[in-house]
């Protein structure tokens, strides 16, 4: 872990020993898991707004405790009934979906306006542009462009 002190980064985590070789690879994100207070309402929101499709339901005594959704781009999203944790994450940006470029993000803004979904203005960050929308539990979902800081911004 590093923290910024003035113009330089200070390393706070010191490994116990030097790694013996290259780090093994990571090939992608397997899934994202979010707590929700109402599984079916959240499922429908992610399906209707972003185009996720249901692939698995977790039921116990005739109650849906969780669902697994998959997006056509390959993202897998787990929504699990954990109301206390959902409340704790209210207002927190827990996930960011990549939408491509700046023009695509503008298209998302127009789409959200058309269907009446509140969203932030477009925000310029160090690595692209983003907008924020809040899910039914007020957990913030970012729609973010691809981008890297310019040399003078790094």
PDB file of C-alpha atoms in Angstrom:
ATOM      1  CA  UNK A   1       0.000   0.000   0.000  1.00  0.00           C
ATOM      2  CA  UNK A   2       1.278   3.419  -0.840  1.00  0.00           C
ATOM      3  CA  UNK A   3       0.254   6.820   0.397  1.00  0.00           C
ATOM      4  CA  UNK A   4       1.032  10.167  -1.132  1.00  0.00           C
ATOM      5  CA  UNK A   5       3.081  12.559   0.959  1.00  0.00           C
ATOM      6  CA  UNK A   6       3.753  15.681  -0.979  1.00  0.00           C
ATOM      7  CA  UNK A   7       5.079  14.937  -4.455  1.00  0.00           C
ATOM      8  CA  UNK A   8       6.201  11.361  -3.701  1.00  0.00           C
ATOM      9  CA  UNK A   9       4.547   8.052  -2.806  1.00  0.00           C
ATOM     10  CA  UNK A  10       5.529   6.330   0.428  1.00  0.00           C
ATOM     11  CA  UNK A  11       5.260   2.543   0.502  1.00  0.00           C
ATOM     12  CA  UNK A  12       3.408   1.410   3.645  1.00  0.00           C
ATOM     13  CA  UNK A  13       3.313  -2.346   3.004  1.00  0.00           C
ATOM     14  CA  UNK A  14       6.582  -4.200   3.108  1.00  0.00           C
ATOM     15  CA  UNK A  15       6.559  -7.755   1.721  1.00  0.00           C
ATOM     16  CA  UNK A  16       7.987 -10.407   4.059  1.00  0.00           C
ATOM     17  CA  UNK A  17      10.301 -11.603   1.323  1.00  0.00           C
ATOM     18  CA  UNK A  18      11.067 -10.753  -2.267  1.00  0.00           C
ATOM     19  CA  UNK A  19       8.927 -12.722  -4.741  1.00  0.00           C
ATOM     20  CA  UNK A  20      10.866 -15.669  -6.214  1.00  0.00           C
ATOM     21  CA  UNK A  21       9.792 -14.898  -9.767  1.00  0.00           C
ATOM     22  CA  UNK A  22       7.146 -13.172 -11.843  1.00  0.00           C
ATOM     23  CA  UNK A  23       3.676 -12.762 -10.402  1.00  0.00           C
ATOM     24  CA  UNK A  24       1.180 -15.354 -11.742  1.00  0.00           C
ATOM     25  CA  UNK A  25      -1.317 -13.946 -14.233  1.00  0.00           C
ATOM     26  CA  UNK A  26      -4.849 -12.710 -13.675  1.00  0.00           C
ATOM     27  CA  UNK A  27      -6.975 -13.032 -16.799  1.00  0.00           C
ATOM     28  CA  UNK A  28     -10.001 -10.985 -15.764  1.00  0.00           C
ATOM     29  CA  UNK A  29     -12.628 -10.350 -13.104  1.00  0.00           C
ATOM     30  CA  UNK A  30     -14.569 -13.511 -12.259  1.00  0.00           C
ATOM     31  CA  UNK A  31     -17.545 -11.747 -10.709  1.00  0.00           C
ATOM     32  CA  UNK A  32     -18.665  -8.735  -8.715  1.00  0.00           C
ATOM     33  CA  UNK A  33     -20.870  -9.367  -5.679  1.00  0.00           C
ATOM     34  CA  UNK A  34     -23.121  -6.665  -4.240  1.00  0.00           C
ATOM     35  CA  UNK A  35     -25.360  -6.694  -1.165  1.00  0.00           C
ATOM     36  CA  UNK A  36     -28.978  -5.639  -1.733  1.00  0.00           C
ATOM     37  CA  UNK A  37     -32.074  -5.144   0.394  1.00  0.00           C
ATOM     38  CA  UNK A  38     -34.505  -6.437  -2.250  1.00  0.00           C
ATOM     39  CA  UNK A  39     -33.063  -9.065  -4.580  1.00  0.00           C
ATOM     40  CA  UNK A  40     -35.864  -9.045  -7.155  1.00  0.00           C
ATOM     41  CA  UNK A  41     -36.078  -5.244  -7.398  1.00  0.00           C
ATOM     42  CA  UNK A  42     -32.299  -4.977  -7.807  1.00  0.00           C
ATOM     43  CA  UNK A  43     -32.251  -7.834 -10.332  1.00  0.00           C
ATOM     44  CA  UNK A  44     -34.842  -6.066 -12.449  1.00  0.00           C
ATOM     45  CA  UNK A  45     -32.986  -2.736 -12.173  1.00  0.00           C
ATOM     46  CA  UNK A  46     -29.672  -4.194 -13.411  1.00  0.00           C
ATOM     47  CA  UNK A  47     -31.458  -6.130 -16.157  1.00  0.00           C
ATOM     48  CA  UNK A  48     -33.573  -3.194 -17.371  1.00  0.00           C
ATOM     49  CA  UNK A  49     -30.897  -0.520 -17.105  1.00  0.00           C
ATOM     50  CA  UNK A  50     -27.751  -2.356 -18.205  1.00  0.00           C
ATOM     51  CA  UNK A  51     -28.965  -5.426 -20.112  1.00  0.00           C
ATOM     52  CA  UNK A  52     -27.874  -8.142 -17.673  1.00  0.00           C
ATOM     53  CA  UNK A  53     -29.538 -11.548 -17.986  1.00  0.00           C
ATOM     54  CA  UNK A  54     -30.325 -13.910 -15.087  1.00  0.00           C
ATOM     55  CA  UNK A  55     -28.355 -17.165 -15.001  1.00  0.00           C
ATOM     56  CA  UNK A  56     -28.943 -18.449 -11.443  1.00  0.00           C
ATOM     57  CA  UNK A  57     -31.273 -17.894  -8.468  1.00  0.00           C
ATOM     58  CA  UNK A  58     -30.552 -18.806  -4.844  1.00  0.00           C
ATOM     59  CA  UNK A  59     -33.749 -19.679  -2.990  1.00  0.00           C
ATOM     60  CA  UNK A  60     -34.405 -20.743   0.564  1.00  0.00           C
ATOM     61  CA  UNK A  61     -37.872 -21.525   1.934  1.00  0.00           C
ATOM     62  CA  UNK A  62     -39.610 -19.841  -0.997  1.00  0.00           C
ATOM     63  CA  UNK A  63     -37.509 -16.680  -0.686  1.00  0.00           C
ATOM     64  CA  UNK A  64     -34.955 -15.506  -3.237  1.00  0.00           C
ATOM     65  CA  UNK A  65     -31.716 -14.820  -1.346  1.00  0.00           C
ATOM     66  CA  UNK A  66     -29.584 -14.022  -4.353  1.00  0.00           C
ATOM     67  CA  UNK A  67     -29.269 -13.988  -8.107  1.00  0.00           C
ATOM     68  CA  UNK A  68     -26.401 -14.219 -10.535  1.00  0.00           C
ATOM     69  CA  UNK A  69     -26.635 -12.059 -13.640  1.00  0.00           C
ATOM     70  CA  UNK A  70     -24.464 -12.022 -16.717  1.00  0.00           C
ATOM     71  CA  UNK A  71     -23.942  -9.214 -19.185  1.00  0.00           C
ATOM     72  CA  UNK A  72     -23.361  -9.936 -22.901  1.00  0.00           C
ATOM     73  CA  UNK A  73     -19.846  -8.464 -22.519  1.00  0.00           C
ATOM     74  CA  UNK A  74     -19.012 -11.225 -20.012  1.00  0.00           C
ATOM     75  CA  UNK A  75     -19.375  -9.449 -16.648  1.00  0.00           C
ATOM     76  CA  UNK A  76     -20.947 -11.648 -13.965  1.00  0.00           C
ATOM     77  CA  UNK A  77     -22.802  -9.859 -11.167  1.00  0.00           C
ATOM     78  CA  UNK A  78     -24.030 -11.481  -7.958  1.00  0.00           C
ATOM     79  CA  UNK A  79     -26.781  -9.737  -6.003  1.00  0.00           C
ATOM     80  CA  UNK A  80     -27.249 -11.116  -2.489  1.00  0.00           C
ATOM     81  CA  UNK A  81     -29.830 -10.296   0.162  1.00  0.00           C
ATOM     82  CA  UNK A  82     -27.797  -8.550   2.849  1.00  0.00           C
ATOM     83  CA  UNK A  83     -29.762  -5.405   3.770  1.00  0.00           C
ATOM     84  CA  UNK A  84     -27.383  -4.198   6.510  1.00  0.00           C
ATOM     85  CA  UNK A  85     -24.408  -4.310   4.176  1.00  0.00           C
ATOM     86  CA  UNK A  86     -26.398  -2.610   1.423  1.00  0.00           C
ATOM     87  CA  UNK A  87     -27.195   0.238   3.834  1.00  0.00           C
ATOM     88  CA  UNK A  88     -23.510   0.469   4.770  1.00  0.00           C
ATOM     89  CA  UNK A  89     -22.555   0.871   1.081  1.00  0.00           C
ATOM     90  CA  UNK A  90     -25.178   3.542   0.377  1.00  0.00           C
ATOM     91  CA  UNK A  91     -23.467   6.399  -1.446  1.00  0.00           C
ATOM     92  CA  UNK A  92     -20.304   4.366  -2.053  1.00  0.00           C
ATOM     93  CA  UNK A  93     -19.058   3.701  -5.577  1.00  0.00           C
ATOM     94  CA  UNK A  94     -18.756  -0.082  -5.532  1.00  0.00           C
ATOM     95  CA  UNK A  95     -18.458  -0.898  -9.228  1.00  0.00           C
ATOM     96  CA  UNK A  96     -17.556   0.849 -12.486  1.00  0.00           C
ATOM     97  CA  UNK A  97     -18.615  -0.498 -15.867  1.00  0.00           C
ATOM     98  CA  UNK A  98     -16.485   0.483 -18.852  1.00  0.00           C
ATOM     99  CA  UNK A  99     -18.557   2.000 -21.649  1.00  0.00           C
ATOM    100  CA  UNK A 100     -15.845   2.678 -24.210  1.00  0.00           C
ATOM    101  CA  UNK A 101     -15.170   6.248 -25.266  1.00  0.00           C
ATOM    102  CA  UNK A 102     -16.440   9.743 -24.492  1.00  0.00           C
ATOM    103  CA  UNK A 103     -19.102   9.598 -27.231  1.00  0.00           C
ATOM    104  CA  UNK A 104     -20.463   6.336 -25.825  1.00  0.00           C
ATOM    105  CA  UNK A 105     -20.717   7.933 -22.385  1.00  0.00           C
ATOM    106  CA  UNK A 106     -22.669  10.815 -23.944  1.00  0.00           C
ATOM    107  CA  UNK A 107     -25.005   8.198 -25.458  1.00  0.00           C
ATOM    108  CA  UNK A 108     -25.502   6.718 -21.987  1.00  0.00           C
ATOM    109  CA  UNK A 109     -26.405  10.160 -20.620  1.00  0.00           C
ATOM    110  CA  UNK A 110     -28.980  10.644 -23.370  1.00  0.00           C
ATOM    111  CA  UNK A 111     -30.361   7.131 -22.807  1.00  0.00           C
ATOM    112  CA  UNK A 112     -30.670   7.628 -19.051  1.00  0.00           C
ATOM    113  CA  UNK A 113     -32.363  10.997 -19.596  1.00  0.00           C
ATOM    114  CA  UNK A 114     -34.797   9.408 -22.046  1.00  0.00           C
ATOM    115  CA  UNK A 115     -35.842   6.663 -19.612  1.00  0.00           C
ATOM    116  CA  UNK A 116     -35.923   9.005 -16.601  1.00  0.00           C
ATOM    117  CA  UNK A 117     -32.993   7.620 -14.608  1.00  0.00           C
ATOM    118  CA  UNK A 118     -31.161  10.218 -12.534  1.00  0.00           C
ATOM    119  CA  UNK A 119     -27.409  10.429 -13.049  1.00  0.00           C
ATOM    120  CA  UNK A 120     -24.519  12.742 -12.325  1.00  0.00           C
ATOM    121  CA  UNK A 121     -23.073  15.138 -14.850  1.00  0.00           C
ATOM    122  CA  UNK A 122     -20.085  13.840 -16.808  1.00  0.00           C
ATOM    123  CA  UNK A 123     -17.039  13.966 -14.549  1.00  0.00           C
ATOM    124  CA  UNK A 124     -13.466  14.198 -15.853  1.00  0.00           C
ATOM    125  CA  UNK A 125     -11.187  11.984 -13.796  1.00  0.00           C
ATOM    126  CA  UNK A 126      -7.503  11.148 -13.998  1.00  0.00           C
ATOM    127  CA  UNK A 127      -8.243   8.154 -16.214  1.00  0.00           C
ATOM    128  CA  UNK A 128     -11.140   9.146 -18.432  1.00  0.00           C
ATOM    129  CA  UNK A 129     -14.695  10.364 -17.909  1.00  0.00           C
ATOM    130  CA  UNK A 130     -17.540   8.930 -15.829  1.00  0.00           C
ATOM    131  CA  UNK A 131     -21.101   9.367 -14.703  1.00  0.00           C
ATOM    132  CA  UNK A 132     -22.695   7.967 -11.567  1.00  0.00           C
ATOM    133  CA  UNK A 133     -26.093   6.345 -11.132  1.00  0.00           C
ATOM    134  CA  UNK A 134     -27.491   4.932  -7.903  1.00  0.00           C
ATOM    135  CA  UNK A 135     -29.007   1.470  -7.709  1.00  0.00           C
ATOM    136  CA  UNK A 136     -32.178   0.835  -5.654  1.00  0.00           C
ATOM    137  CA  UNK A 137     -30.061   0.712  -2.460  1.00  0.00           C
ATOM    138  CA  UNK A 138     -28.253   3.937  -3.398  1.00  0.00           C
ATOM    139  CA  UNK A 139     -25.014   2.057  -4.103  1.00  0.00           C
ATOM    140  CA  UNK A 140     -23.229   4.100  -6.755  1.00  0.00           C
ATOM    141  CA  UNK A 141     -22.549   2.467 -10.106  1.00  0.00           C
ATOM    142  CA  UNK A 142     -20.113   4.318 -12.367  1.00  0.00           C
ATOM    143  CA  UNK A 143     -20.180   4.237 -16.127  1.00  0.00           C
ATOM    144  CA  UNK A 144     -16.597   4.988 -17.075  1.00  0.00           C
ATOM    145  CA  UNK A 145     -14.682   5.548 -20.302  1.00  0.00           C
ATOM    146  CA  UNK A 146     -11.395   3.927 -21.113  1.00  0.00           C
ATOM    147  CA  UNK A 147      -8.558   6.360 -20.802  1.00  0.00           C
ATOM    148  CA  UNK A 148      -5.165   6.982 -19.320  1.00  0.00           C
ATOM    149  CA  UNK A 149      -3.735  10.163 -17.895  1.00  0.00           C
ATOM    150  CA  UNK A 150      -1.525  12.293 -20.082  1.00  0.00           C
ATOM    151  CA  UNK A 151       2.138  12.422 -19.104  1.00  0.00           C
ATOM    152  CA  UNK A 152       1.666  15.816 -17.460  1.00  0.00           C
ATOM    153  CA  UNK A 153      -1.331  14.529 -15.449  1.00  0.00           C
ATOM    154  CA  UNK A 154       0.285  11.379 -14.036  1.00  0.00           C
TER     155      UNK A 154
END
